[in-house]
Coordinates of C-alpha atoms and ligand atoms in Angstrom, one line a residue:
M151 CA 67.5 89.4 83.6
N152 CA 67.8 92.4 84.2
N153 CA 65.4 94.0 81.8
N154 CA 67.3 97.5 81.9
I155 CA 69.8 98.4 78.9
Y156 CA 72.7 100.1 80.4
D157 CA 75.1 102.3 77.4
L158 CA 78.0 100.8 79.2
I159 CA 78.8 98.2 81.8
I160 CA 82.1 98.2 83.3
I161 CA 83.7 96.0 85.2
G162 CA 86.2 96.1 87.9
A163 CA 86.1 98.9 90.6
G164 CA 89.8 99.9 90.3
P165 CA 91.5 103.1 89.2
A166 CA 91.2 102.2 85.4
G167 CA 86.9 101.2 85.8
M168 CA 86.9 104.0 88.3
T169 CA 88.2 106.4 85.0
S170 CA 86.3 104.7 82.1
A171 CA 82.9 105.9 84.4
I172 CA 83.9 109.3 85.0
Y173 CA 84.4 109.6 81.2
A174 CA 81.4 108.1 79.8
A175 CA 78.9 109.4 82.6
R176 CA 80.3 113.1 81.8
A177 CA 79.0 111.8 78.4
G178 CA 75.4 111.3 79.6
L179 CA 75.8 107.2 79.3
N180 CA 74.0 104.9 82.1
V181 CA 76.3 103.4 83.1
L182 CA 76.9 100.6 85.7
M183 CA 79.6 99.5 87.3
L184 CA 80.3 96.0 89.2
D185 CA 82.9 94.8 91.1
R186 CA 83.5 92.0 93.5
G187 CA 85.3 93.3 96.5
A188 CA 84.9 97.0 98.0
P189 CA 86.0 100.2 95.6
G190 CA 89.9 100.9 95.1
G191 CA 91.0 97.7 94.0
Q192 CA 94.8 96.9 94.2
M193 CA 94.7 100.9 95.6
L194 CA 93.4 99.5 98.7
N195 CA 96.6 97.7 98.9
T196 CA 98.9 100.2 99.0
Y197 CA 99.7 102.0 102.1
E198 CA 101.4 105.0 100.6
I199 CA 101.0 106.3 96.9
E200 CA 104.2 109.0 95.9
N201 CA 103.2 108.4 91.9
Y202 CA 100.3 109.8 91.0
T203 CA 99.9 113.1 89.4
G204 CA 99.2 116.2 92.1
F205 CA 99.7 114.3 95.2
E206 CA 102.5 113.9 97.3
K207 CA 101.4 111.9 99.3
I208 CA 98.1 109.9 99.9
T209 CA 97.1 106.8 101.2
G210 CA 95.5 103.8 99.0
Q211 CA 92.8 104.0 101.4
E212 CA 91.9 107.7 101.1
L213 CA 92.7 108.1 96.9
S214 CA 90.5 104.6 95.9
M215 CA 87.2 106.8 98.6
K216 CA 88.6 109.7 96.6
M217 CA 87.8 108.3 93.0
F218 CA 84.8 106.7 93.7
N219 CA 83.2 109.4 95.4
H220 CA 84.1 110.9 92.3
T221 CA 81.9 108.2 90.2
Q222 CA 78.9 108.6 92.5
S223 CA 78.7 112.8 92.4
L224 CA 78.7 112.1 88.2
G225 CA 75.3 108.8 88.7
V226 CA 77.6 106.6 88.3
K227 CA 75.1 103.3 89.0
Y228 CA 77.5 100.4 91.7
S229 CA 76.9 96.9 92.5
Y230 CA 78.6 94.0 94.1
G231 CA 78.9 91.6 91.6
D232 CA 81.3 89.2 91.2
V233 CA 81.4 88.4 87.3
Q234 CA 81.1 84.7 85.7
G235 CA 81.2 85.8 81.5
I236 CA 80.6 87.8 79.0
K237 CA 78.8 87.0 76.5
D238 CA 78.3 88.6 72.7
E239 CA 74.7 88.7 70.9
G240 CA 76.1 90.6 68.4
K241 CA 74.5 94.7 69.1
I242 CA 73.6 93.8 73.0
K243 CA 76.5 91.7 75.2
L244 CA 74.9 90.0 78.7
V245 CA 77.3 90.1 81.4
Q246 CA 77.0 87.5 83.8
T247 CA 77.5 87.9 87.6
E248 CA 76.5 84.6 90.3
D249 CA 73.2 85.8 90.3
N250 CA 71.9 87.6 88.2
T251 CA 72.6 89.0 83.8
Y252 CA 73.2 92.0 83.3
Q253 CA 72.9 93.6 79.7
A254 CA 74.9 96.8 78.0
L255 CA 76.0 98.4 74.6
A256 CA 79.3 97.6 75.6
V257 CA 81.3 96.3 78.4
I258 CA 84.7 97.8 79.8
I259 CA 86.8 94.8 81.5
A260 CA 89.1 96.3 84.1
T261 CA 89.2 93.8 86.8
G262 CA 93.2 94.0 87.1
T263 CA 95.5 91.4 88.8
I264 CA 95.4 88.9 91.6
N265 CA 98.2 88.6 93.2
R266 CA 100.5 85.5 93.0
R267 CA 101.0 82.4 95.1
L268 CA 104.5 80.7 96.0
E269 CA 102.7 77.6 95.7
V270 CA 105.3 75.6 98.3
P271 CA 103.8 73.7 101.5
G272 CA 102.3 75.6 104.0
E273 CA 101.4 79.0 102.5
D274 CA 97.2 77.7 101.9
E275 CA 96.7 76.4 105.5
L276 CA 99.1 79.3 107.4
A277 CA 96.8 81.7 104.7
G278 CA 95.5 84.1 107.5
R279 CA 96.8 82.8 110.6
G280 CA 100.6 84.3 109.8
V281 CA 100.4 84.4 105.5
S282 CA 99.5 87.1 104.2
W283 CA 99.5 88.9 100.9
C284 CA 98.5 91.8 102.3
A285 CA 100.5 94.6 104.4
V286 CA 97.6 96.9 104.9
C287 CA 95.6 95.1 105.8
D288 CA 97.4 92.7 107.9
G289 CA 100.8 93.9 108.9
A290 CA 99.0 95.6 112.3
F291 CA 98.6 91.9 114.0
F292 CA 102.3 91.9 114.4
R293 CA 103.7 95.3 115.9
D294 CA 106.5 94.2 118.0
R295 CA 107.3 90.9 115.7
D296 CA 109.6 89.6 113.5
V297 CA 108.0 89.6 110.0
V298 CA 109.2 88.7 106.3
V299 CA 108.9 90.1 102.7
I300 CA 109.4 87.7 99.8
G301 CA 109.9 89.7 96.6
G302 CA 112.2 92.4 95.2
G303 CA 109.4 94.3 93.3
N304 CA 108.5 97.8 94.2
S305 CA 105.8 95.6 96.7
A306 CA 107.7 93.9 98.2
L307 CA 110.1 97.2 99.2
E308 CA 107.6 99.6 99.4
E309 CA 105.1 97.0 101.7
A310 CA 108.5 96.2 104.3
L311 CA 109.5 99.3 104.7
Y312 CA 105.7 100.7 105.5
L313 CA 106.1 97.1 108.0
A314 CA 109.2 98.8 109.7
N315 CA 107.4 101.1 110.7
F316 CA 105.5 98.9 113.3
C317 CA 107.6 95.5 113.4
R318 CA 110.1 94.5 115.5
K319 CA 112.4 93.1 112.3
V320 CA 111.1 92.8 108.6
T321 CA 113.8 90.4 106.7
I322 CA 113.3 90.9 102.6
I323 CA 114.0 86.9 100.8
H324 CA 114.6 87.3 97.2
R325 CA 115.4 84.9 95.0
R326 CA 118.4 86.8 93.4
K327 CA 120.8 89.5 94.7
E328 CA 119.4 92.7 92.5
F329 CA 116.1 94.0 92.9
R330 CA 113.3 95.1 90.9
A331 CA 111.8 97.6 92.1
D332 CA 112.8 101.4 91.5
L333 CA 115.9 102.6 93.1
I334 CA 114.5 105.3 95.3
A335 CA 112.7 102.2 97.6
Q336 CA 116.1 100.1 97.3
E337 CA 118.1 103.3 98.7
R338 CA 115.6 103.8 101.8
V339 CA 115.7 99.6 102.7
N340 CA 119.6 99.5 101.9
K341 CA 119.4 102.4 105.4
H342 CA 117.0 101.4 107.7
P343 CA 117.4 99.4 110.3
K344 CA 114.9 97.4 111.1
I345 CA 115.6 95.6 108.0
D346 CA 117.6 93.0 107.2
F347 CA 118.0 90.7 103.9
E348 CA 117.7 87.3 103.1
L349 CA 119.2 86.9 99.3
D350 CA 119.6 84.4 96.5
A351 CA 117.6 82.8 99.1
V352 CA 113.9 80.9 98.8
V353 CA 110.7 80.3 100.5
V354 CA 110.5 76.2 100.3
R355 CA 107.9 75.7 103.2
F356 CA 106.1 77.5 106.4
N357 CA 106.3 76.0 109.4
K358 CA 103.5 75.8 111.6
V359 CA 104.3 76.4 115.6
N360 CA 100.5 75.9 117.9
N361 CA 99.0 76.2 115.1
K362 CA 99.9 79.8 112.9
L363 CA 103.1 80.3 111.2
G364 CA 106.1 80.5 113.7
S365 CA 109.1 80.1 111.1
V366 CA 109.8 79.8 107.0
T367 CA 111.8 77.7 105.4
V368 CA 114.4 79.3 103.0
K369 CA 116.9 77.3 100.7
N370 CA 120.2 79.7 99.6
V371 CA 120.0 79.1 95.3
L372 CA 123.0 79.1 95.0
T373 CA 124.9 76.8 97.8
G374 CA 121.7 74.3 97.9
E375 CA 121.7 75.6 102.6
E376 CA 118.3 75.6 103.8
K377 CA 117.9 77.6 107.1
D378 CA 114.4 78.7 109.3
L379 CA 113.9 81.6 109.7
L380 CA 111.7 82.4 113.2
C381 CA 109.2 84.6 112.5
E382 CA 105.1 85.4 113.0
G383 CA 104.4 87.4 109.9
A384 CA 105.1 86.2 106.2
F385 CA 104.6 88.7 103.7
I386 CA 104.0 87.4 99.7
Y387 CA 105.2 90.3 97.4
V388 CA 105.9 87.7 94.0
G389 CA 103.8 89.5 91.7
Q390 CA 100.2 89.3 89.7
D391 CA 98.8 86.8 87.3
P392 CA 96.0 88.3 84.9
V393 CA 91.7 88.0 86.5
T394 CA 90.8 86.7 83.0
S395 CA 89.7 83.1 82.8
M396 CA 86.5 83.5 82.7
F397 CA 86.7 85.7 79.6
K398 CA 89.1 83.4 77.4
D399 CA 86.9 81.3 75.6
L400 CA 85.7 84.4 73.9
I401 CA 89.0 87.2 74.8
A402 CA 92.0 86.9 72.8
L403 CA 94.8 86.7 75.6
D404 CA 98.5 86.7 75.6
E405 CA 101.0 84.0 76.6
R406 CA 100.5 85.2 80.3
G407 CA 96.8 85.4 80.2
F408 CA 96.7 89.5 80.0
I409 CA 93.7 91.0 78.0
I410 CA 95.2 91.8 74.1
V411 CA 94.1 95.4 73.1
N412 CA 95.0 98.0 70.2
E413 CA 95.7 101.6 71.2
K414 CA 91.7 102.0 70.6
L415 CA 92.3 99.8 74.0
E416 CA 89.2 97.5 71.9
T417 CA 89.2 93.8 72.4
N418 CA 89.2 90.6 70.0
V419 CA 85.8 91.6 70.6
Q420 CA 84.0 94.5 69.2
G421 CA 82.2 96.7 71.7
I422 CA 84.3 94.4 74.4
Y423 CA 87.1 97.2 75.8
A424 CA 89.7 96.7 78.3
A425 CA 91.9 98.8 80.9
G426 CA 94.6 99.0 83.7
D427 CA 96.8 95.7 84.8
V428 CA 94.2 93.2 82.9
C429 CA 95.8 94.5 79.4
S430 CA 99.4 92.9 77.9
K431 CA 101.4 96.0 78.5
E432 CA 104.4 97.4 80.2
L433 CA 103.7 99.8 82.9
R434 CA 101.3 98.6 85.2
Q435 CA 100.9 102.0 87.7
I436 CA 97.6 103.4 89.1
L437 CA 97.8 106.5 86.3
T438 CA 98.7 104.3 83.1
A439 CA 95.3 102.0 84.6
T440 CA 93.2 105.9 85.1
S441 CA 94.2 106.8 81.6
D442 CA 93.3 103.7 80.0
G443 CA 90.4 103.9 81.3
A444 CA 89.9 107.2 79.6
I445 CA 91.3 106.3 76.5
A446 CA 88.9 102.8 76.4
A447 CA 85.6 104.9 77.9
Q448 CA 86.2 107.7 75.6
N449 CA 86.5 104.2 72.2
A450 CA 83.0 102.9 74.0
I451 CA 81.7 106.6 74.0
K452 CA 82.0 106.7 70.2
Y453 CA 80.7 102.8 69.2
I454 CA 78.0 103.6 71.4
D455 CA 76.5 106.7 69.8
N456 CA 77.5 104.7 66.2
L457 CA 75.3 101.7 67.2
K458 CA 72.8 104.4 68.3
S459 CA 72.1 106.2 65.5
N460 CA 72.4 103.7 63.0
Ligands
FAD718 P1 93.2 96.6 89.8 O1 93.1 98.0 91.5 O2 93.3 95.2 89.8 O3 91.1 97.2 90.0 C1 91.1 96.0 89.5 C2 89.4 95.8 90.3 O4 88.2 94.6 89.5 C3 89.1 94.9 91.4 O5 88.1 95.9 92.4 C4 88.0 93.5 91.4 O6 87.7 93.7 93.3 C5 87.4 94.0 90.4 N1 87.2 92.5 89.3 C6 87.9 91.5 89.8 N2 87.6 90.5 89.0 C7 86.3 91.0 89.0 C8 84.9 90.2 89.0 N3 84.9 89.1 88.5 N4 83.9 90.6 88.7 C9 84.0 92.0 89.5 N5 84.8 92.3 90.2 C10 86.1 92.3 90.1 N6 100.9 101.8 91.7 C11 100.9 102.9 92.0 O7 101.3 104.5 90.6 N7 102.2 103.2 93.1 C12 102.2 102.6 93.6 O8 102.5 102.9 94.6 C13 101.5 101.5 93.8 N8 101.7 100.8 94.9 C14 101.2 99.6 94.3 C15 101.0 98.5 96.2 C16 100.9 97.0 95.5 C17 101.5 96.1 97.5 C18 100.7 96.3 94.8 C19 100.0 95.2 94.3 C20 100.1 97.4 94.1 C21 100.6 99.0 94.1 N9 100.3 99.9 92.4 C22 101.2 101.0 92.5 C23 99.8 99.0 90.9 C24 98.2 100.0 91.0 O9 97.6 99.5 92.4 C25 97.8 98.9 89.2 O10 98.7 98.9 88.6 C26 96.6 99.8 89.7 O11 95.5 99.6 90.8 C27 95.6 98.8 88.9 O12 94.6 99.5 88.4 P2 93.3 98.5 88.2 O13 92.0 99.6 87.8 O14 93.8 97.9 86.3 O15 92.9 97.1 88.4
NAP719 P1 106.9 92.5 90.3 O1 107.1 94.1 89.8 O2 106.7 91.4 88.9 O3 107.8 92.0 91.0 C1 107.8 90.5 91.3 C2 108.8 90.0 92.5 O4 108.8 88.9 93.1 C3 110.3 90.4 91.5 O5 111.1 90.5 92.1 C4 110.7 88.5 91.1 O6 111.5 88.3 91.6 C5 109.4 87.9 92.2 N1 109.3 86.8 92.6 C6 108.2 86.4 90.5 N2 108.1 85.0 91.4 C7 109.1 84.3 92.2 C8 108.9 83.5 93.1 N3 108.4 81.9 92.5 N4 109.2 83.1 94.2 C9 110.4 84.1 94.5 N5 110.4 85.5 94.3 C10 109.5 85.9 92.5 O7 105.4 92.4 90.7 P2 105.0 94.2 91.5 O8 106.1 94.6 92.8 O9 103.9 92.8 93.1 O10 104.7 94.5 91.7 C11 103.8 94.5 90.0 C12 103.4 96.5 89.3 O11 102.9 96.8 90.3 C13 104.6 96.4 88.4 O12 104.1 97.1 87.5 C14 105.1 97.6 89.8 O13 106.2 98.6 88.8 C15 103.7 98.0 90.2 N6 103.5 98.5 91.4 C16 104.4 99.8 91.3 C17 104.4 101.1 92.6 C18 105.5 102.7 92.3 O14 105.0 102.8 91.5 N7 105.0 102.7 93.5 C19 104.5 99.6 94.0 C20 104.5 98.7 93.7 C21 104.0 98.5 92.8 P3 112.8 88.5 90.2 O15 113.3 90.1 89.9 O16 113.7 87.4 90.0 O17 112.1 88.4 88.7

């Protein structure tokens, strides 16, 4: 047990968590921010961001670093920690990591989401050997090679465009004809000479050749016909699931596992707030995550002030 009692512990150092930290530190709170990875969250998996106000174009890495430096300039304490759960002891909340227990008056959960898997044969076995969930991390291994991207949302189309900068050919595999992605991304992939489409199609199998990915088998959902697409890389962008399983016995979740919050971003437990993609909400963006971070911190600050003055 760490004997220090923090005012506020923030779980997750993505844009939501880092913004909460900035607001809380500026209000004079003693803040600990925990993350099980590098600060930045999903921004680190994004090549370029074009819709964060004030930045016409910025890489995910650069925006992550700018936000993190901002927290550090205000004295936010940052530690590695894979949080396993929270215990509510009334005035004190216990935040448990694999090897420590931290204490705080209030907690903000900003654990975001994790990329969904397709759950088809070959996916687990070939993960890291051609199958990937991060074009920014692994794309460079496939320079001048053929790759596929699976999904029809903004992530799939934008990361396909990134891969097309240096791969020989990029085939987007999507389970229907219409894309969910913004029109601007659709227009860009449609006119890109290196991007092809396999529509109304799902991946049924990832196939191994020489101990790495050699092809994917796709099935046309209208005709049932199957065929193999030769490729050395496959990038899966079929959405995200919330990272909340470790809170499910304490915190109320919606049917998909996202945290239910009110407009103050309070959860069902007093003194525990949630912010960003982990919340049950409509629009999951960097901008909305930072805005949640500010609101959650502002309400946590009031709650902590109240606790301290009673
Ligand atoms: P996240 O960014 O997911 O951060 C959560 C953090 O919590 C992570 O650092 C994680 O390691 C940490 N964490 C999780 N569990 C634990 C635990 N148990 N213990 C400790 N730490 C934990 N949005 C845009 O606005 N513009 C874009 O161009 C854009 N591009 C995107 C591209 C891709 C490929 C993807 C997947 C998303 C993109 N998004 C974009 C969406 C945007 O990245 C998210 O909306 C935003 O990052 C959410 O921020 P967050 O802080 O809520 O969560
Ligand atoms: P998403 O919007 O949920 O899209 C997931 C895509 O995968 C959908 O096209 C979906 O098909 C498909 N899919 C889901 N499950 C599948 C399965 N089992 N098999 C095959 N296909 C499957 O996810 P995302 O693109 O990762 O985006 C997530 C969030 O981040 C969104 O809120 C998005 O707006 C945000 N984001 C924003 C930007 C940006 O602002 N520029 C960039 C990236 C991400 P259907 O369409 O048929 O359901």
